[in-house]
Amino acid sequence: ARFVPGERLNISAIAEELGISVTPIRNAVKKLVEGGLVEEDEQNKLYYVFNISAQLLESIFDARKMFEGSAAAICAQRYMLINLRALKYMAEEFQTQWLNSIDRKCTPENKEKRAAIDQEFHNLLIHSTENAYMIRYYEELRRAQTHSLLRAMDFWDQDPNPDNRRILAGQHLAIYHAVASGLPDLARKAAEDHIEFCKARCIINRRYG
């Protein structure tokens, strides 16, 4: 069976379809709840496929903007000490995958690659600050947004204007160039503009997804 975001899971029906008892299905669903892929309504004992509200989406992006803007500025201040080669590679790969998403109609494989390279790029920025507190708090945020990021990709893929994806495709490179040039204010602005652009488009496109 294939489930869509927000769909209620009928444990009895799933068990019947698979020809097994409800116990292993219920246990499997509990594991999915722990992993964030299924949401539980504890009061009514109901389960739903993970979706993301506009409010939660906005909150995650706002938190990312704070962390990642600061991280980009710090990295620009210490650009001689960070792995610029890796950062550039990830920025270029991000651009490639997003441009490919226009021509290849957003395949599942492409969506996963886009999500993965996006996380890798921002994670490298955060860890390159070598600020233990920033890294610790960002890791907590990253766990919360793992499944949200894939859902955000779905929203992006509903965008009717391919030019928005072309704009997004170059934004990691803009951050990289600002960091590599040792320009903290420009790096912060590039990172914050990137997150703000993503937030705006995802919230707009969410109505279509």
N, CA, C and O of each residue as an XYZ file, in Angstrom:
836
protein
N       0.838     -1.190      0.000
C       0.000      0.000      0.000
C       0.877      1.245      0.000
O       1.989      1.238      0.528
N       0.362      2.307     -0.597
C       1.083      3.571     -0.655
C       0.273      4.611      0.102
O      -0.929      4.753     -0.123
N       0.933      5.341      1.004
C       0.235      6.308      1.835
C       0.703      7.721      1.500
O       1.850      7.937      1.107
N      -0.202      8.669      1.663
C       0.122     10.061      1.377
C       0.231     10.820      2.686
O      -0.368     10.408      3.680
N       0.988     11.934      2.721
C       1.122     12.721      3.946
C      -0.229     13.134      4.517
O      -1.107     13.613      3.799
N      -0.376     12.938      5.822
C      -1.609     13.295      6.502
C      -2.653     12.195      6.532
O      -3.670     12.330      7.212
N      -2.420     11.111      5.810
C      -3.407     10.024      5.748
C      -3.442      9.243      7.068
O      -2.401      8.960      7.662
N      -4.637      8.906      7.507
C      -4.780      8.102      8.714
C      -4.428      6.655      8.409
O      -4.823      6.118      7.374
N      -3.678      6.021      9.318
C      -3.295      4.624      9.156
C      -4.309      3.731      9.877
O      -4.541      3.887     11.075
N      -4.897      2.812      9.149
C      -5.823      1.840      9.717
C      -5.044      0.556      9.968
O      -4.806     -0.229      9.050
N      -4.651      0.353     11.217
C      -3.788     -0.779     11.570
C      -4.465     -2.110     11.252
O      -3.818     -3.029     10.750
N      -5.740     -2.218     11.536
C      -6.454     -3.469     11.273
C      -6.495     -3.778      9.783
O      -6.316     -4.926      9.375
N      -6.729     -2.756      8.976
C      -6.802     -2.953      7.532
C      -5.448     -3.342      6.954
O      -5.367     -4.171      6.048
N      -4.382     -2.740      7.484
C      -3.029     -3.062      7.011
C      -2.698     -4.506      7.362
O      -2.143     -5.242      6.547
N      -3.048     -4.906      8.594
C      -2.785     -6.282      9.036
C      -3.546     -7.275      8.174
O      -3.009     -8.314      7.791
N      -4.791     -6.955      7.873
C      -5.604     -7.837      7.048
C      -5.035     -7.949      5.636
O      -4.995     -9.034      5.055
N      -4.601     -6.826      5.100
C      -4.032     -6.831      3.745
C      -2.766     -7.678      3.678
O      -2.517     -8.359      2.683
N      -1.962     -7.629      4.751
C      -0.702     -8.376      4.779
C      -0.889     -9.812      5.280
O       0.022    -10.633      5.165
N      -2.063    -10.114      5.833
C      -2.333    -11.465      6.313
C      -1.624    -11.804      7.601
O      -1.239    -12.954      7.816
N      -1.444    -10.805      8.474
C      -0.779    -11.041      9.761
C      -1.612    -10.384     10.866
O      -2.582     -9.677     10.590
N      -1.222    -10.626     12.109
C      -1.956    -10.057     13.234
C      -1.648     -8.562     13.368
O      -0.707     -8.052     12.760
N      -2.453     -7.880     14.167
C      -2.272     -6.440     14.332
C      -1.053     -6.099     15.201
O      -0.530     -4.988     15.116
N      -0.600     -7.040     16.031
C       0.494     -6.734     16.964
C       1.776     -6.291     16.266
O       2.309     -5.237     16.615
N       2.305     -7.058     15.281
C       3.530     -6.587     14.622
C       3.319     -5.276     13.853
O       4.244     -4.473     13.740
N       2.115     -5.058     13.327
C       1.830     -3.798     12.631
C       1.859     -2.642     13.623
O       2.446     -1.593     13.356
N       1.219     -2.850     14.769
C       1.198     -1.813     15.800
C       2.621     -1.506     16.286
O       2.971     -0.344     16.496
N       3.427     -2.538     16.462
C       4.815     -2.329     16.894
C       5.617     -1.568     15.838
O       6.427     -0.699     16.160
N       5.377     -1.909     14.579
C       6.084     -1.226     13.486
C       5.689      0.243     13.422
O       6.535      1.112     13.209
N       4.397      0.517     13.607
C       3.912      1.896     13.583
C       4.523      2.692     14.738
O       4.880      3.858     14.571
N       4.642      2.059     15.913
C       5.264      2.726     17.069
C       6.704      3.121     16.748
O       7.160      4.197     17.136
N       7.415      2.245     16.035
C       8.788      2.554     15.627
C       8.806      3.750     14.687
O       9.689      4.604     14.776
N       7.835      3.809     13.792
C       7.746      4.921     12.853
C       7.416      6.222     13.579
O       7.864      7.296     13.177
N       6.637      6.121     14.644
C       6.349      7.302     15.469
C       7.639      7.822     16.093
O       7.907      9.024     16.087
N       8.437      6.892     16.634
C       9.711      7.278     17.247
C      10.643      7.930     16.233
O      11.409      8.832     16.571
N      10.571      7.461     14.974
C      11.441      8.007     13.938
C      10.905      9.258     13.278
O      11.580      9.871     12.452
N       9.675      9.642     13.647
C       9.115     10.869     13.115
C       8.371     10.725     11.799
O       7.920     11.720     11.231
N       8.237      9.502     11.309
C       7.558      9.302     10.027
C       6.044      9.167     10.185
O       5.294      9.312      9.220
N       5.605      8.886     11.418
C       4.181      8.775     11.707
C       3.879      9.640     12.932
O       4.650      9.677     13.891
N       2.743     10.333     12.876
C       2.312     11.157     13.996
C       1.212     10.431     14.759
O       0.355      9.783     14.159
N       1.239     10.542     16.088
C       0.279      9.835     16.928
C      -0.652     10.811     17.617
O      -0.210     11.792     18.216
N      -1.939     10.537     17.529
C      -2.951     11.245     18.310
C      -3.199     10.371     19.539
O      -4.015      9.450     19.504
N      -2.479     10.674     20.635
C      -2.512      9.807     21.807
C      -3.895      9.750     22.441
O      -4.306      8.703     22.942
N      -4.605     10.853     22.423
C      -5.924     10.892     23.065
C      -6.912      9.943     22.395
O      -7.678      9.245     23.058
N      -6.874      9.936     21.063
C      -7.823      9.105     20.320
C      -7.223      7.810     19.787
O      -7.898      7.029     19.116
N      -5.941      7.591     20.096
C      -5.248      6.372     19.669
C      -5.277      6.222     18.142
O      -5.547      5.144     17.612
N      -4.997      7.315     17.464
C      -4.978      7.307     16.005
C      -3.579      7.638     15.501
O      -2.800      8.303     16.185
N      -3.270      7.161     14.284
C      -1.957      7.387     13.694
C      -2.117      7.966     12.288
O      -3.014      7.588     11.534
N      -1.229      8.882     11.967
C      -1.284      9.548     10.665
C       0.111      9.598     10.047
O       1.110      9.740     10.753
N       0.167      9.480      8.728
C       1.438      9.641      8.014
C       1.938     11.067      8.240
O       1.161     12.020      8.188
N       3.224     11.203      8.488
C       3.799     12.516      8.799
C       3.455     13.556      7.746
O       3.591     13.323      6.545
N       3.012     14.692      8.220
C       2.858     15.870      7.379
C       3.481     17.028      8.149
O       3.961     16.827      9.265
N       3.486     18.207      7.599
C       4.079     19.334      8.309
C       3.183     20.545      8.141
O       2.769     20.880      7.031
N       2.890     21.191      9.248
C       2.033     22.370      9.209
C       2.835     23.576      8.733
O       4.064     23.583      8.795
N       2.129     24.585      8.262
C       2.801     25.816      7.839
C       3.542     26.452      9.013
O       4.620     27.021      8.839
N       2.955     26.354     10.217
C       3.575     26.939     11.408
C       4.883     26.235     11.759
O       5.883     26.886     12.060
N       4.870     24.896     11.720
C       6.085     24.150     12.025
C       7.148     24.402     10.958
O       8.326     24.569     11.273
N       6.728     24.429      9.708
C       7.656     24.697      8.612
C       8.334     26.042      8.806
O       9.549     26.161      8.650
N       7.552     27.050      9.144
C       8.098     28.394      9.348
C       9.052     28.425     10.540
O      10.097     29.074     10.486
N       8.694     27.726     11.613
C       9.541     27.695     12.811
C      10.903     27.070     12.523
O      11.932     27.568     12.981
N      10.902     25.977     11.762
C      12.154     25.310     11.426
C      13.042     26.218     10.582
O      14.241     26.331     10.837
N      12.456     26.860      9.585
C      13.243     27.754      8.748
C      13.778     28.951      9.541
O      14.910     29.380      9.317
N      12.986     29.488     10.454
C      13.442     30.626     11.260
C      14.625     30.233     12.137
O      15.577     30.998     12.289
N      14.557     29.031     12.713
C      15.672     28.554     13.538
C      16.913     28.330     12.678
O      18.027     28.662     13.082
N      16.710     27.767     11.494
C      17.834     27.550     10.582
C      18.472     28.869     10.167
O      19.695     28.974     10.077
N      17.655     29.855      9.920
C      18.174     31.165      9.509
C      19.102     31.740     10.567
O      20.154     32.290     10.241
N      18.720     31.617     11.820
C      19.539     32.127     12.922
C      20.875     31.387     12.998
O      21.935     32.008     13.069
N      20.810     30.053     12.984
C      22.028     29.252     13.101
C      22.930     29.395     11.872
O      24.130     29.645     11.993
N      22.343     29.234     10.711
C      23.152     29.131      9.498
C      23.678     30.477      9.026
O      24.737     30.538      8.402
N      22.956     31.561      9.313
C      23.495     32.887      9.022
C      24.731     33.167      9.858
O      25.738     33.664      9.355
N      24.640     32.840     11.155
C      25.788     33.035     12.048
C      26.953     32.138     11.660
O      28.109     32.560     11.689
N      26.640     30.894     11.296
C      27.698     29.950     10.914
C      28.445     30.420      9.671
O      29.671     30.326      9.605
N      27.709     30.925      8.691
C      28.349     31.404      7.462
C      29.278     32.571      7.757
O      30.371     32.657      7.198
N      28.844     33.471      8.638
C      29.678     34.619      9.000
C      30.950     34.175      9.720
O      32.039     34.681      9.449
N      30.798     33.223     10.639
C      31.966     32.710     11.366
C      32.931     32.019     10.405
O      34.145     32.202     10.502
N      32.396     31.229      9.484
C      33.241     30.529      8.515
C      34.002     31.519      7.635
O      35.157     31.278      7.283
N      33.360     32.627      7.281
C      34.041     33.640      6.463
C      35.175     34.297      7.240
O      36.191     34.680      6.659
N      35.001     34.427      8.552
C      36.048     35.006      9.373
C      37.270     34.095      9.473
O      38.398     34.570      9.609
N      37.039     32.792      9.404
C      38.131     31.829      9.541
C      38.247     30.958      8.289
O      38.517     29.759      8.370
N      38.040     31.581      7.139
C      37.970     30.831      5.878
C      39.247     30.067      5.562
O      39.202     29.063      4.851
N      40.378     30.520      6.073
C      41.637     29.834      5.779
C      41.753     28.517      6.545
O      42.640     27.710      6.266
N      40.863     28.302      7.505
C      40.955     27.116      8.354
C      39.908     26.057      8.021
O      39.910     24.983      8.622
N      39.010     26.343      7.070
C      37.947     25.390      6.783
C      38.174     24.720      5.429
O      38.991     25.170      4.625
N      37.449     23.661      5.201
C      37.603     22.869      3.974
C      36.780     23.509      2.845
O      35.654     23.097      2.567
N      37.365     24.514      2.212
C      36.668     25.226      1.140
C      36.432     24.335     -0.078
O      35.442     24.486     -0.793
N      37.345     23.420     -0.293
C      37.196     22.523     -1.446
C      35.934     21.681     -1.314
O      35.183     21.532     -2.278
N      35.697     21.129     -0.124
C      34.497     20.321      0.110
C      33.244     21.180      0.031
O      32.226     20.758     -0.518
N      33.325     22.385      0.580
C      32.181     23.284      0.558
C      31.808     23.648     -0.881
O      30.630     23.692     -1.234
N      32.821     23.906     -1.701
C      32.566     24.239     -3.106
C      31.955     23.052     -3.853
O      31.015     23.213     -4.632
N      32.495     21.873     -3.609
C      31.968     20.672     -4.274
C      30.485     20.485     -3.951
O      29.677     20.213     -4.839
N      30.137     20.634     -2.670
C      28.743     20.449     -2.261
C      27.837     21.516     -2.870
O      26.704     21.230     -3.256
N      28.341     22.741     -2.954
C      27.555     23.823     -3.553
C      27.322     23.560     -5.037
O      26.231     23.808     -5.550
N      28.334     23.064     -5.717
C      28.194     22.755     -7.145
C      27.268     21.568     -7.365
O      26.486     21.553     -8.315
N      27.355     20.573     -6.489
C      26.480     19.400     -6.610
C      25.030     19.787     -6.324
O      24.107     19.283     -6.964
N      24.842     20.672     -5.373
C      23.508     21.180     -5.070
C      22.916     21.856     -6.306
O      21.754     21.639     -6.650
N      23.723     22.668     -6.962
C      23.268     23.344     -8.179
C      22.919     22.331     -9.267
O      21.887     22.452     -9.926
N      23.768     21.348     -9.450
C      23.541     20.326    -10.479
C      22.234     19.578    -10.242
O      21.439     19.405    -11.166
N      22.010     19.135     -9.009
C      20.812     18.346     -8.708
C      19.538     19.172     -8.851
O      18.513     18.657     -9.296
N      19.592     20.437     -8.480
C      18.400     21.268     -8.623
C      18.101     21.589    -10.082
O      16.938     21.635    -10.483
N      19.137     21.810    -10.872
C      18.912     22.043    -12.299
C      18.414     20.768    -12.967
O      17.584     20.824    -13.873
N      18.919     19.613    -12.521
C      18.438     18.338    -13.053
C      16.972     18.105    -12.725
O      16.253     17.460    -13.488
N      16.531     18.631    -11.590
C      15.143     18.418    -11.175
C      14.167     19.083    -12.139
O      13.005     18.684    -12.225
N      14.632     20.087    -12.855
C      13.771     20.762    -13.830
C      13.579     19.882    -15.055
O      12.463     19.731    -15.553
N      14.670     19.304    -15.536
C      14.617     18.512    -16.768
C      14.095     17.096    -16.546
O      13.464     16.515    -17.429
N      14.360     16.542    -15.362
C      14.022     15.135    -15.118
C      12.742     14.948    -14.328
O      12.470     13.854    -13.834
N      11.962     15.995    -14.207
C      10.628     15.897    -13.609
C      10.643     15.394    -12.170
O       9.732     14.682    -11.747
N      11.674     15.763    -11.425
C      11.680     15.526     -9.980
C      11.510     14.053     -9.606
O      10.550     13.706     -8.918
N      12.401     13.200    -10.034
C      12.330     11.778     -9.695
C      12.604     11.582     -8.201
O      13.246     12.433     -7.585
N      12.127     10.470     -7.600
C      12.408     10.209     -6.187
C      13.908     10.198     -5.881
O      14.338     10.701     -4.843
N      14.697      9.626     -6.784
C      16.148      9.582     -6.573
C      16.729     10.990     -6.544
O      17.576     11.304     -5.708
N      16.273     11.825     -7.452
C      16.754     13.202     -7.487
C      16.346     13.954     -6.220
O      17.130     14.731     -5.674
N      15.121     13.721     -5.757
C      14.651     14.388     -4.543
C      15.516     14.011     -3.342
O      15.867     14.874     -2.537
N      15.856     12.743     -3.217
C      16.697     12.292     -2.109
C      18.097     12.893     -2.203
O      18.685     13.265     -1.187
N      18.629     12.988     -3.417
C      19.958     13.588     -3.594
C      19.952     15.058     -3.222
O      20.883     15.554     -2.587
N      18.891     15.752     -3.625
C      18.795     17.171     -3.285
C      18.738     17.373     -1.768
O      19.404     18.255     -1.227
N      17.942     16.552     -1.096
C      17.820     16.665      0.351
C      19.145     16.346      1.036
O      19.549     17.037      1.971
N      19.816     15.303      0.571
C      21.072     14.875      1.195
C      22.171     15.913      1.031
O      22.867     16.233      1.995
N      22.339     16.444     -0.183
C      23.428     17.389     -0.413
C      23.150     18.708      0.285
O      24.078     19.407      0.692
N      21.872     19.054      0.425
C      21.511     20.269      1.158
C      21.926     20.135      2.618
O      22.539     21.043      3.179
N      21.593     19.005      3.232
C      21.969     18.787      4.627
C      23.484     18.757      4.798
O      24.007     19.311      5.765
N      24.189     18.122      3.876
C      25.637     18.022      3.980
C      26.297     19.400      3.923
O      27.221     19.686      4.684
N      25.819     20.244      3.022
C      26.390     21.582      2.877
C      26.210     22.397      4.157
O      27.171     22.959      4.682
N      24.981     22.457      4.653
C      24.719     23.263      5.847
C      25.369     22.661      7.089
O      25.807     23.386      7.982
N      25.428     21.339      7.140
C      26.077     20.683      8.266
C      27.573     20.990      8.295
O      28.155     21.184      9.362
N      28.197     21.033      7.101
C      29.621     21.369      7.032
C      29.860     22.801      7.506
O      30.827     23.066      8.220
N      28.993     23.713      7.117
C      29.121     25.099      7.588
C      29.077     25.162      9.116
O      29.911     25.809      9.749
N      28.095     24.483      9.690
C      27.944     24.521     11.149
C      29.172     23.924     11.836
O      29.709     24.524     12.767
N      29.618     22.758     11.392
C      30.751     22.098     12.041
C      32.063     22.846     11.802
O      32.990     22.753     12.606
N      32.137     23.582     10.705
C      33.361     24.333     10.421
C      33.555     25.517     11.363
O      34.650     26.074     11.447
N      32.497     25.900     12.069
C      32.657     26.972     13.061
C      33.482     26.494     14.252
O      34.111     27.296     14.944
N      33.476     25.177     14.487
C      34.132     24.551     15.638
C      33.609     25.125     16.958
O      34.305     25.127     17.973
N      32.376     25.605     16.917
C      31.705     26.095     18.120
C      30.865     24.949     18.684
O      29.835     24.590     18.113
N      31.299     24.390     19.781
C      30.668     23.180     20.325
C      29.195     23.392     20.657
O      28.379     22.493     20.455
N      28.850     24.573     21.165
C      27.460     24.824     21.538
C      26.576     24.960     20.304
O      25.462     24.437     20.272
N      27.068     25.654     19.302
C      26.313     25.796     18.069
C      26.096     24.439     17.410
O      25.005     24.144     16.922
N      27.130     23.627     17.401
C      27.033     22.292     16.802
C      26.021     21.437     17.549
O      25.219     20.736     16.932
N      26.056     21.495     18.876
C      25.150     20.677     19.684
C      23.692     21.051     19.441
O      22.849     20.176     19.243
N      23.397     22.333     19.457
C      22.009     22.761     19.266
C      21.537     22.546     17.828
O      20.364     22.259     17.588
N      22.450     22.687     16.885
C      22.070     22.467     15.493
C      21.775     20.992     15.236
O      20.891     20.666     14.444
N      22.503     20.108     15.895
C      22.247     18.676     15.742
C      20.837     18.330     16.212
O      20.166     17.491     15.612
N      20.396     18.974     17.278
C      19.036     18.756     17.759
C      18.027     19.242     16.720
O      17.023     18.576     16.464
N      18.294     20.392     16.129
C      17.425     20.922     15.077
C      17.445     20.022     13.850
O      16.413     19.803     13.216
N      18.620     19.503     13.518
C      18.746     18.657     12.331
C      17.941     17.369     12.469
O      17.361     16.895     11.493
N      17.902     16.810     13.653
C      17.097     15.610     13.875
C      15.616     15.918     13.686
O      14.862     15.099     13.160
N      15.216     17.092     14.115
C      13.816     17.470     14.004
C      13.393     17.732     12.562
O      12.221     17.589     12.212
N      14.369     18.121     11.723
C      13.995     18.521     10.376
C      14.287     17.475      9.304
O      14.045     17.732      8.125
N      14.793     16.317      9.675
C      15.158     15.309      8.683
C      14.002     14.974      7.751
O      14.141     15.040      6.530
N      12.850     14.610      8.335
C      11.693     14.252      7.520
C      11.014     15.498      6.961
O      10.402     15.459      5.893
N      11.129     16.605      7.695
C      10.550     17.865      7.218
C      11.215     18.314      5.931
O      10.565     18.902      5.067
N      12.505     18.044      5.797
C      13.221     18.462      4.600
C      12.707     17.743      3.369
O      12.536     18.362      2.319
N      12.457     16.447      3.482
C      11.902     15.712      2.348
C      10.505     16.210      2.000
O      10.137     16.273      0.828
N       9.733     16.564      3.018
C       8.390     17.114      2.761
C       8.511     18.477      2.078
O       7.726     18.809      1.190
N       9.500     19.256      2.502
C       9.724     20.557      1.867
C      10.092     20.385      0.398
O       9.734     21.217     -0.436
N      10.813     19.297      0.078
C      11.140     19.007     -1.316
C       9.862     18.760     -2.126
O       9.763     19.158     -3.286
N       8.894     18.102     -1.496
C       7.616     17.889     -2.177
C       6.955     19.220     -2.510
O       6.400     19.400     -3.594
N       7.023     20.151     -1.557
C       6.426     21.462     -1.793
C       7.149     22.187     -2.927
O       6.519     22.821     -3.773
N       8.483     22.085     -2.931
C       9.257     22.715     -3.993
C       8.866     22.145     -5.352
O       8.798     22.868     -6.346
N       8.615     20.858     -5.378
C       8.313     20.203     -6.660
C       6.922     20.543     -7.172
O       6.557     20.170     -8.288
N       6.139     21.255     -6.352
C       4.845     21.743     -6.805
C       4.954     23.145     -7.413
O       3.987     23.666     -7.968
N       6.145     23.748     -7.303
C       6.326     25.127     -7.772
C       6.101     25.204     -9.282
O       6.776     24.508    -10.041
N       5.168     26.036     -9.722
C       4.864     26.099    -11.158
C       5.893     26.875    -11.981
O       5.880     26.821    -13.210
N       6.784     27.596    -11.295
C       7.755     28.438    -12.003
C       9.157     27.839    -11.899
O       9.757     27.898    -10.825
N       9.696     27.268    -12.968
C      11.037     26.659    -12.911
C      12.142     27.661    -12.608
O      13.220     27.273    -12.157
N      11.890     28.947    -12.849
C      12.905     29.958    -12.552
C      13.213     30.020    -11.061
O      14.332     30.363    -10.679
N      12.244     29.696    -10.219
C      12.494     29.691     -8.775
C      13.506     28.611     -8.410
O      14.333     28.812     -7.520
N      13.447     27.470     -9.088
C      14.424     26.411     -8.835
C      15.794     26.808     -9.362
O      16.816     26.447     -8.779
N      15.815     27.547    -10.458
C      17.099     28.028    -10.987
C      17.749     29.027    -10.020
O      18.965     29.016     -9.826
N      16.929     29.877     -9.427
C      17.452     30.819     -8.429
C      18.023     30.059     -7.239
O      19.139     30.324     -6.793
N      17.242     29.116     -6.735
C      17.685     28.320     -5.585
C      18.972     27.572     -5.889
O      19.849     27.466     -5.032
N      19.087     27.057     -7.100
C      20.241     26.230     -7.477
C      21.562     26.949     -7.264
O      22.566     26.310     -6.951
N      21.582     28.260     -7.428
C      22.833     29.003     -7.302
C      23.099     29.579     -5.933
O      24.142     30.198     -5.721
N      22.177     29.393     -4.989
C      22.326     30.069     -3.699
C      23.407     29.480     -2.802
O      24.037     30.215     -2.042
N      23.634     28.175     -2.874
C      24.734     27.611     -2.086
C      26.074     28.118     -2.603
O      26.992     28.358     -1.819
N      26.192     28.281     -3.913
C      27.426     28.823     -4.474
C      27.638     30.266     -4.021
O      28.775     30.675     -3.789
N      26.567     31.038     -3.893
C      26.689     32.411     -3.404
C      27.231     32.426     -1.978
O      28.067     33.260     -1.632
N      26.746     31.492     -1.152
C      27.253     31.382      0.223
C      28.725     30.993      0.205
O      29.544     31.585      0.909
N      29.052     29.988     -0.611
C      30.442     29.542     -0.706
C      31.370     30.696     -1.110
O      32.402     30.904     -0.472
N      31.021     31.432     -2.141
C      31.896     32.515     -2.633
C      32.090     33.593     -1.562
O      33.185     34.140     -1.430
N      31.054     33.898     -0.808
C      31.182     34.889      0.254
C      32.105     34.387      1.363
O      32.928     35.139      1.886
N      31.961     33.108      1.716
C      32.833     32.510      2.740
C      34.272     32.462      2.250
O      35.187     32.864      2.969
N      34.477     31.973      1.030
C      35.820     31.824      0.476
C      36.512     33.172      0.295
O      37.740     33.244      0.303
N      35.737     34.234      0.133
C      36.309     35.577     -0.019
C      36.571     36.246      1.318
O      37.116     37.349      1.362
N      36.192     35.597      2.403
C      36.433     36.147      3.731
C      35.579     37.361      4.036
O      36.061     38.322      4.637
N      34.305     37.334      3.627
C      33.395     38.470      3.810
C      32.232     38.055      4.726
O      31.201     37.588      4.242
N      32.395     38.222      6.034
C      31.392     37.734      6.995
C      29.988     38.309      6.789
O      29.007     37.567      6.825
N      29.886     39.617      6.574
C      28.564     40.227      6.416
C      27.853     39.706      5.165
O      26.652     39.439      5.186
N      28.608     39.568      4.084
C      28.031     39.057      2.844
C      27.651     37.588      2.991
O      26.624     37.152      2.471
N      28.485     36.824      3.704
C      28.197     35.405      3.921
C      26.920     35.228      4.745
O      26.079     34.384      4.437
N      26.795     36.038      5.796
C      25.586     35.973      6.619
C      24.352     36.297      5.776
O      23.343     35.594      5.837
N      24.447     37.363      4.996
C      23.311     37.774      4.174
C      22.942     36.712      3.133
O      21.762     36.441      2.908
N      23.956     36.113      2.502
C      23.703     35.084      1.497
C      22.996     33.888      2.124
O      22.066     33.337      1.534
N      23.431     33.485      3.314
C      22.814     32.347      4.004
C      21.389     32.676      4.438
O      20.479     31.867      4.258
N      21.198     33.859      5.006
C      19.868     34.245      5.478
C      18.895     34.434      4.314
O      17.730     34.048      4.403
N      19.377     35.024      3.228
C      18.522     35.188      2.044
C      18.103     33.830      1.481
O      16.966     33.651      1.042
N      19.030     32.883      1.501
C      18.755     31.528      1.012
C      17.651     30.865      1.833
O      16.708     30.305      1.274
N      17.771     30.928      3.155
C      16.788     30.299      4.031
C      15.436     31.006      3.900
O      14.391     30.356      3.880
N      15.462     32.322      3.813
C      14.216     33.082      3.701
C      13.506     32.777      2.379
O      12.279     32.683      2.331
N      14.284     32.624      1.316
C      13.716     32.288      0.007
C      13.071     30.899      0.050
O      11.966     30.701     -0.456
N      13.773     29.948      0.658
C      13.230     28.581      0.784
C      11.945     28.580      1.596
O      10.970     27.928      1.225
N      11.945     29.312      2.704
C      10.752     29.370      3.550
C       9.558     29.925      2.780
O       8.469     29.353      2.805
N       9.776     31.039      2.100
C       8.683     31.683      1.374
C       8.104     30.780      0.299
O       6.885     30.652      0.176
N       8.986     30.147     -0.488
C       8.492     29.294     -1.581
C       7.792     28.044     -1.048
O       6.776     27.622     -1.601
N       8.325     27.451      0.017
C       7.712     26.235      0.561
C       6.331     26.524      1.140
O       5.401     25.737      0.964
N       6.202     27.642      1.824
C       4.900     27.979      2.411
C       3.885     28.278      1.306
O       2.726     27.873      1.394
N       4.324     28.982      0.276
C       3.432     29.256     -0.860
C       3.029     27.962     -1.566
O       1.859     27.751     -1.885
N       4.025     27.096     -1.804
C       3.775     25.869     -2.572
C       3.058     24.800     -1.754
O       2.511     23.851     -2.315
N       3.058     24.950     -0.432
C       2.435     23.940      0.427
C       0.956     23.749      0.081
O       0.425     22.648      0.222
N       0.306     24.796     -0.361
C      -1.129     24.702     -0.689
C      -1.398     23.761     -1.858
O      -2.501     23.241     -2.028
N      -0.331     23.555     -2.674
C      -0.481     22.663     -3.834
C      -0.103     21.227     -3.492
O      -0.438     20.300     -4.230
N       0.614     21.036     -2.342
C       1.132     19.713     -2.008
C       0.295     18.967     -1.022
O       0.627     17.839     -0.659
